[in-house]
CSV table of C-alpha atoms in Angstrom, one decimal:
chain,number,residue,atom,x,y,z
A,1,UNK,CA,-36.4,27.7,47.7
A,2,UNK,CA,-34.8,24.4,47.8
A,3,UNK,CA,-32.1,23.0,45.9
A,4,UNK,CA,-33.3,19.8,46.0
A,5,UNK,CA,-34.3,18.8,42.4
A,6,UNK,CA,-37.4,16.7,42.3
A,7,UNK,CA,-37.5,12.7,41.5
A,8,UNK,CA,-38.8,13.2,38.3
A,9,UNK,CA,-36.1,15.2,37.5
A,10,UNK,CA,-33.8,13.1,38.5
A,11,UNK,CA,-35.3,10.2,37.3
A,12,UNK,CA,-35.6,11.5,33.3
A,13,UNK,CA,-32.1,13.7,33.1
A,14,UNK,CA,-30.2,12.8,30.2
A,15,UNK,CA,-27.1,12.3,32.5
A,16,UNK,CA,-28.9,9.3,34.4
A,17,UNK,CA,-29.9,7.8,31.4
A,18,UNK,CA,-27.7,4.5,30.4
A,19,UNK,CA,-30.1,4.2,27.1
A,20,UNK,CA,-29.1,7.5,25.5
A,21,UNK,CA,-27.7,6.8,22.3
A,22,UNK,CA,-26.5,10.4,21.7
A,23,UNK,CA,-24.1,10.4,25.5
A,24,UNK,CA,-23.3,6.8,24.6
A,25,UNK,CA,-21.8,7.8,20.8
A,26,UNK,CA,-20.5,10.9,22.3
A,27,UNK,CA,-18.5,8.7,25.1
A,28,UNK,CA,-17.7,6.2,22.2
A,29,UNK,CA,-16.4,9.3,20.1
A,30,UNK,CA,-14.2,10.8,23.2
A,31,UNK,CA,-12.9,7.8,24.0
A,32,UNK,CA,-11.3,7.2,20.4
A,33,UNK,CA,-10.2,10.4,20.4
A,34,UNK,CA,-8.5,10.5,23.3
A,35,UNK,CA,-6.6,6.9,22.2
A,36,UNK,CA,-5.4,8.6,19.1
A,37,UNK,CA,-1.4,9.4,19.4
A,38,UNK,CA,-0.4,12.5,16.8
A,39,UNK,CA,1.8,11.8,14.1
A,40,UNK,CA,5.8,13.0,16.0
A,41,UNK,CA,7.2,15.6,14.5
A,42,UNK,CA,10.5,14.0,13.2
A,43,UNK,CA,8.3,11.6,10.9
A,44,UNK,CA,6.4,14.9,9.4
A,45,UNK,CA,7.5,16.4,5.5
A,46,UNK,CA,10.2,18.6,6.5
A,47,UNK,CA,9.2,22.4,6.2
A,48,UNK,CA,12.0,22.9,3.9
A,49,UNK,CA,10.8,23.4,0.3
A,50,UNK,CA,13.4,20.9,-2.0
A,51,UNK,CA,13.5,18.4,1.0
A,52,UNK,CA,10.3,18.2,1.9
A,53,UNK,CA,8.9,17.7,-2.0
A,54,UNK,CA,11.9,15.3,-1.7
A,55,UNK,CA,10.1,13.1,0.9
A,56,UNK,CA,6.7,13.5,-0.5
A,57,UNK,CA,8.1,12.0,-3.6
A,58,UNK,CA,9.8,9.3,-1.8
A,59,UNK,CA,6.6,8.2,0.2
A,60,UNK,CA,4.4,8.1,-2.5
A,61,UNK,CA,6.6,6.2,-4.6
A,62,UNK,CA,7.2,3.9,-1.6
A,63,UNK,CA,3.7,3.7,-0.1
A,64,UNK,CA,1.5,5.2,-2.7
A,65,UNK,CA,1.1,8.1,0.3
A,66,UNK,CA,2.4,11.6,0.3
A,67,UNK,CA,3.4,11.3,4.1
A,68,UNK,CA,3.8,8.9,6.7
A,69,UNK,CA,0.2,9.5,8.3
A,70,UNK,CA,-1.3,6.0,7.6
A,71,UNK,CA,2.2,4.2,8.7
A,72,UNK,CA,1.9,5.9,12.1
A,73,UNK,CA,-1.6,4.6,12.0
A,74,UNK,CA,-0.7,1.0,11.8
A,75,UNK,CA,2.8,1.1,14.0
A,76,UNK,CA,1.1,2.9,17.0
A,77,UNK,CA,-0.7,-0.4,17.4
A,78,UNK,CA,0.4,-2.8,20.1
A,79,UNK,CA,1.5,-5.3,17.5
A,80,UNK,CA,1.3,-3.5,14.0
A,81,UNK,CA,4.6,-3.2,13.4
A,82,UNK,CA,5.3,-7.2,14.2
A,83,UNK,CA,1.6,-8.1,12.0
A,84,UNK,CA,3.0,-5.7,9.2
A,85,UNK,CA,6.2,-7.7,8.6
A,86,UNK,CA,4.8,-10.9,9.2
A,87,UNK,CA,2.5,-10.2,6.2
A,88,UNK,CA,5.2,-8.4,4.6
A,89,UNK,CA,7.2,-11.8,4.5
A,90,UNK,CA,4.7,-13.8,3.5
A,91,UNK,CA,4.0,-11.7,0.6
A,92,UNK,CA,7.5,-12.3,-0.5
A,93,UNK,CA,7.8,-15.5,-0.4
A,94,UNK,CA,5.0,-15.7,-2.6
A,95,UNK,CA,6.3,-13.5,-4.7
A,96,UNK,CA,9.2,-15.0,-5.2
A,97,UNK,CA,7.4,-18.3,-6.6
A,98,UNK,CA,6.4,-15.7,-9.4
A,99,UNK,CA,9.9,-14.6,-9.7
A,100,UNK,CA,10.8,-17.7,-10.2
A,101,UNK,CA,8.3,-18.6,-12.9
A,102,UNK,CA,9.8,-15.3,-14.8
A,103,UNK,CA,13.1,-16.5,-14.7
A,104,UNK,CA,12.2,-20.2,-15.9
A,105,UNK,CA,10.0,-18.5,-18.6
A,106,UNK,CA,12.9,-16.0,-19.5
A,107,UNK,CA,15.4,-18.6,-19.6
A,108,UNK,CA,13.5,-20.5,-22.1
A,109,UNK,CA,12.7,-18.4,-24.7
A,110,UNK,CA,16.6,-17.4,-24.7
A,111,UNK,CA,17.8,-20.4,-24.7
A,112,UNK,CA,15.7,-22.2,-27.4
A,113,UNK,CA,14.9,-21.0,-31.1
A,114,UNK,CA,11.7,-19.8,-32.3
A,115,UNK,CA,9.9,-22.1,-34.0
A,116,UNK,CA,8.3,-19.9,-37.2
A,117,UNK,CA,10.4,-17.9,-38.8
A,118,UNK,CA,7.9,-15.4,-38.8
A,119,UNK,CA,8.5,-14.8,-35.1
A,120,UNK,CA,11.7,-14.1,-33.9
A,121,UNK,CA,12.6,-13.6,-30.9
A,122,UNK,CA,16.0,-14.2,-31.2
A,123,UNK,CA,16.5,-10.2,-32.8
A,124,UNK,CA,18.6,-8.0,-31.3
A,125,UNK,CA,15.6,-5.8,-30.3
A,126,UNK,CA,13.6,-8.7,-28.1
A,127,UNK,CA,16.8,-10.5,-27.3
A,128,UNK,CA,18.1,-7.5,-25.4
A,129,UNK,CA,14.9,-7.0,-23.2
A,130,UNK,CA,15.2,-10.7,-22.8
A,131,UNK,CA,18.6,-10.4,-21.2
A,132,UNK,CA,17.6,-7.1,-19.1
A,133,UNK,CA,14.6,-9.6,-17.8
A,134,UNK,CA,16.7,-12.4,-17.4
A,135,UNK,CA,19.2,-10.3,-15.2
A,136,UNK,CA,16.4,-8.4,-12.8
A,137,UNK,CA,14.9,-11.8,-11.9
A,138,UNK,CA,18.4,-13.4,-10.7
A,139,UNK,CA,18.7,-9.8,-8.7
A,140,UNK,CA,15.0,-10.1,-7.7
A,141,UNK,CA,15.4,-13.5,-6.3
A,142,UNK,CA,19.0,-12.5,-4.6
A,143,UNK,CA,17.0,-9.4,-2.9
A,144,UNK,CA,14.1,-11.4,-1.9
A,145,UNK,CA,15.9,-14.4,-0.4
A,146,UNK,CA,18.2,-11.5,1.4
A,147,UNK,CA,15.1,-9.8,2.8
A,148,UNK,CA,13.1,-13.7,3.9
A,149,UNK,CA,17.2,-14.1,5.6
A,150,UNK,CA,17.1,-10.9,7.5
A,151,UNK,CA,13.5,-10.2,8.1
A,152,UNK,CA,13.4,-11.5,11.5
A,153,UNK,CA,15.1,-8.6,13.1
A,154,UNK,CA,13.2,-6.5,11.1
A,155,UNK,CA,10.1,-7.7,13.3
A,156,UNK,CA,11.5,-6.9,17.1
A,157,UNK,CA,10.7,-3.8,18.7
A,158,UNK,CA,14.2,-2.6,19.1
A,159,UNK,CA,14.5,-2.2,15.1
A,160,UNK,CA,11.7,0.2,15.3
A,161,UNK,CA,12.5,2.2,17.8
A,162,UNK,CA,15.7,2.7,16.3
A,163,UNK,CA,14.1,3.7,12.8
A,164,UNK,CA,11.7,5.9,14.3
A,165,UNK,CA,13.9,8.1,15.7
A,166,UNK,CA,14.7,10.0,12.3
A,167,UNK,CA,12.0,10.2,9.4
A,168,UNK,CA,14.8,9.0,6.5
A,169,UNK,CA,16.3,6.5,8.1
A,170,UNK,CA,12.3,4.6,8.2
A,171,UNK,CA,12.2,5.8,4.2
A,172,UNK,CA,15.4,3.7,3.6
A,173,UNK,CA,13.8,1.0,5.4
A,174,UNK,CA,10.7,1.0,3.5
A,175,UNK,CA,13.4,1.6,0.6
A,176,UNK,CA,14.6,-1.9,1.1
A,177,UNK,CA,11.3,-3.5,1.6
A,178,UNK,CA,10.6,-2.2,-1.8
A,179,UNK,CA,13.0,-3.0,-4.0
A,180,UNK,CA,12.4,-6.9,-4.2
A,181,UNK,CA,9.0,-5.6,-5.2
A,182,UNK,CA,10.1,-3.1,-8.2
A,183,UNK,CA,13.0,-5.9,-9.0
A,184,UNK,CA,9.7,-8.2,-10.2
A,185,UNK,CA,7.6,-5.2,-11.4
A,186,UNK,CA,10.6,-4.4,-13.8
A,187,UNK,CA,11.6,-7.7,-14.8
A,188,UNK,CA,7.9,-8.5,-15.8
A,189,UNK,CA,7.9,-5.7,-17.9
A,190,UNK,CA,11.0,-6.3,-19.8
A,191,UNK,CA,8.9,-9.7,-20.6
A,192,UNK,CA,6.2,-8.0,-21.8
A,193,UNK,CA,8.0,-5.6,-24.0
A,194,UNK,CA,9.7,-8.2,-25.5
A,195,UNK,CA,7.0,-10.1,-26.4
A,196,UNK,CA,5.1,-7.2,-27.6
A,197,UNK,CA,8.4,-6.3,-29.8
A,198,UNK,CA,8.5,-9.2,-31.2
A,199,UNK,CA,4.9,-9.2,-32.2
A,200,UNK,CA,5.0,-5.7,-33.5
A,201,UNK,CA,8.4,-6.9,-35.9
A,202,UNK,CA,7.0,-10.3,-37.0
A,203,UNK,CA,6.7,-10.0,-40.4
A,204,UNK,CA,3.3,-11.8,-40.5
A,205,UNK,CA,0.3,-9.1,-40.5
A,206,UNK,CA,-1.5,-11.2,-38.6
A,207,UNK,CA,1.0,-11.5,-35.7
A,208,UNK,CA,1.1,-7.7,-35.5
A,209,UNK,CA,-2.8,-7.3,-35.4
A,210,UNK,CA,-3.5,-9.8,-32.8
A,211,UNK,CA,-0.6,-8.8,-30.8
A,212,UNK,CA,-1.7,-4.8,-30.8
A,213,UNK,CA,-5.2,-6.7,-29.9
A,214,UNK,CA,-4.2,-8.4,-27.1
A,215,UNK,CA,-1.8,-5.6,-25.5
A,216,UNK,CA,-4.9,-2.9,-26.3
A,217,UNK,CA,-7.7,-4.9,-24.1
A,218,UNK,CA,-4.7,-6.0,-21.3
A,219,UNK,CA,-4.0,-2.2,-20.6
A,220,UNK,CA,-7.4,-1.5,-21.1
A,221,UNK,CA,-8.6,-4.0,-17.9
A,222,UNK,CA,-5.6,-2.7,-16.1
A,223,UNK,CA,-6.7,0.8,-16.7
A,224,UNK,CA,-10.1,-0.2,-15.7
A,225,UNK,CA,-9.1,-2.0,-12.1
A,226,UNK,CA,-6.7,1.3,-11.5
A,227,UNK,CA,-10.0,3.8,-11.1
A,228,UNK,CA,-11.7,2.2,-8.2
A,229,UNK,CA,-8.5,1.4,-6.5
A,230,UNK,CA,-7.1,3.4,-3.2
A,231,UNK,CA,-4.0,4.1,-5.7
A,232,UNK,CA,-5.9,6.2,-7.9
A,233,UNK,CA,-7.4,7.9,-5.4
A,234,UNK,CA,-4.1,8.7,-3.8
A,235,UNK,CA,-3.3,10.3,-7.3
A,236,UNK,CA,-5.7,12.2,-7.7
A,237,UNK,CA,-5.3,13.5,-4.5
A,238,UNK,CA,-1.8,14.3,-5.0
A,239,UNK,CA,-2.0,15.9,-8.4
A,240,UNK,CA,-5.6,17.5,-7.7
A,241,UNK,CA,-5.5,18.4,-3.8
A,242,UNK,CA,-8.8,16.8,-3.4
A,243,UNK,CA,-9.7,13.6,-2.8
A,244,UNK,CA,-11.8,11.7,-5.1
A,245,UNK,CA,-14.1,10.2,-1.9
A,246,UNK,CA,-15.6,12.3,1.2
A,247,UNK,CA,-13.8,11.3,4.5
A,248,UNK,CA,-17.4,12.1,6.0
A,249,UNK,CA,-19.4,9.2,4.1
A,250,UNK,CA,-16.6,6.8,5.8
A,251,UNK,CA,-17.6,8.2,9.3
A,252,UNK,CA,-21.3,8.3,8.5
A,253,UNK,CA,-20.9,4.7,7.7
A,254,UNK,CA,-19.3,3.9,10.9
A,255,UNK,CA,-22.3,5.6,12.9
A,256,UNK,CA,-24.5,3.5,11.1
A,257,UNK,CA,-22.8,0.3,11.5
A,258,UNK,CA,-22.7,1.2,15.5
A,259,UNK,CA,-26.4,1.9,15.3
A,260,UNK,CA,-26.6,-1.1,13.8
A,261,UNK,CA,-25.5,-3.1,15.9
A,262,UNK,CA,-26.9,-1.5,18.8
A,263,UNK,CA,-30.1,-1.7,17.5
A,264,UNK,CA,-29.4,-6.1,16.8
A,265,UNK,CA,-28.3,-6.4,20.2
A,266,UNK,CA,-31.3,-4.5,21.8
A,267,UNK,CA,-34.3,-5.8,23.2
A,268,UNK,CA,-36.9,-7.4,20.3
């Protein structure tokens, strides 16, 4: 018997054909798989109990992330870590336009009196959150102005490769990236408690009723824009071990966008 296989054969294989859609996904597939790097070992939770719940800790009060997986996933890029702290510093310099607005708005309400009686702000109890606020938005604005200083060097490719090398010394860089952040987050809230002091205090009823109004429907919205955010997500993955979305509906939507698009590219 021959080995030659017949034309038709030939002609019809699945191997010959450039149209397949299943080879051509597969090849797709194989070829993302094989560009994926691993996440190195020095930048995985250590195996140690204490210090690896240490680092998990750290991350996800850092990053909202319980490891270092999605980092990786954005520095392995030819120019992710350079785009991440160019965004970074943008970020900050708008933030510290808020900052500033904190401080002015601070400043104000300790420097002038209160004009009803009713509501004073001048107490001990709202004056003192006052002062705490007052004194994390001059450190917030020191921080961010230090961090817009040095954040050049934080972009070259020399500053990570020197960070990489060890999994805490990248935590305490992400440390430092973060505190400008936590100074604001912090300094706003010592506003809002104030004001929310010197609501609940007043000795008008109607002060304290519209002020437990307005702070009930505020954390009520925030509570509401938490759920479909990645950060709750995150949480409930942390606390839960399960996440609260299907990692297989986000790769069924990315064969479909691929088919998609194969199929608006094709002949009519």
């Amino acid at each position: 018997m021959s080995d030659i296989a017949p034309y038709d054969t030939l002609n019809y294989s699945p191997a010959q054909d450039p149209n397949d859609e299943t080879l051509h996904m597969h090849r797709s597939h194989n070829a993302r798989t094989k560009r994926t790097k691993p996440l190195p070992t020095r930048w995985q939770p250590p195996s140690s109990f204490f210090p690896g719940l240490l680092f998990r800790v750290m991350c996800f009060c850092l990053t909202f992330h319980s490891n270092l997986d999605f980092m990786w996933e954005i520095f392995r890029e030819p120019n992710g870590w350079e785009s991440f702290h160019t965004l970074y510093l943008t970020q900050i310099n708008q933030l510290s336009t808020v900052q500033g607005l904190v401080l002015t708005t601070v400043a104000v309400f300790i420097t002038t009196a209160p004009p009803l009686h009713q509501i004073d702000y001048t107490a001990s109890g709202p004056y003192t959150l006052l002062s705490e606020s007052l004194v994390f938005s001059l450190f917030g604005l020191l921080f961010q102005l230090y961090i817009s200083v040095v954040g050049q060097s934080y972009q070259k490719q020399k500053t990570f490769k020197a960070l990489k090398r060890n999994r805490w010394l990248f935590l305490c860089h992400i440390m430092i990236l973060s505190i400008p952040v936590y100074i604001f987050g912090i300094s706003l809230l010592l506003l809002l408690f104030a004001i929310s002091v010197t609501g609940f205090l007043s000795s008008s009823t109607s002060a304290q009723v519209f002020t437990g109004a307005t702070f009930a429907l505020l954390f009520a919205c925030l509570f509401i824009s938490i759920l479909p955010s990645p950060f709750y997500s995150r949480l409930f993955k942390v606390l839960y071990g399960t996440a609260v979305y299907d990692d297989d509906e986000d790769d069924e939507d990315e064969l479909d966008k691929e088919r998609s698009e194969k199929d608006a590219g094709g002949p009519a």
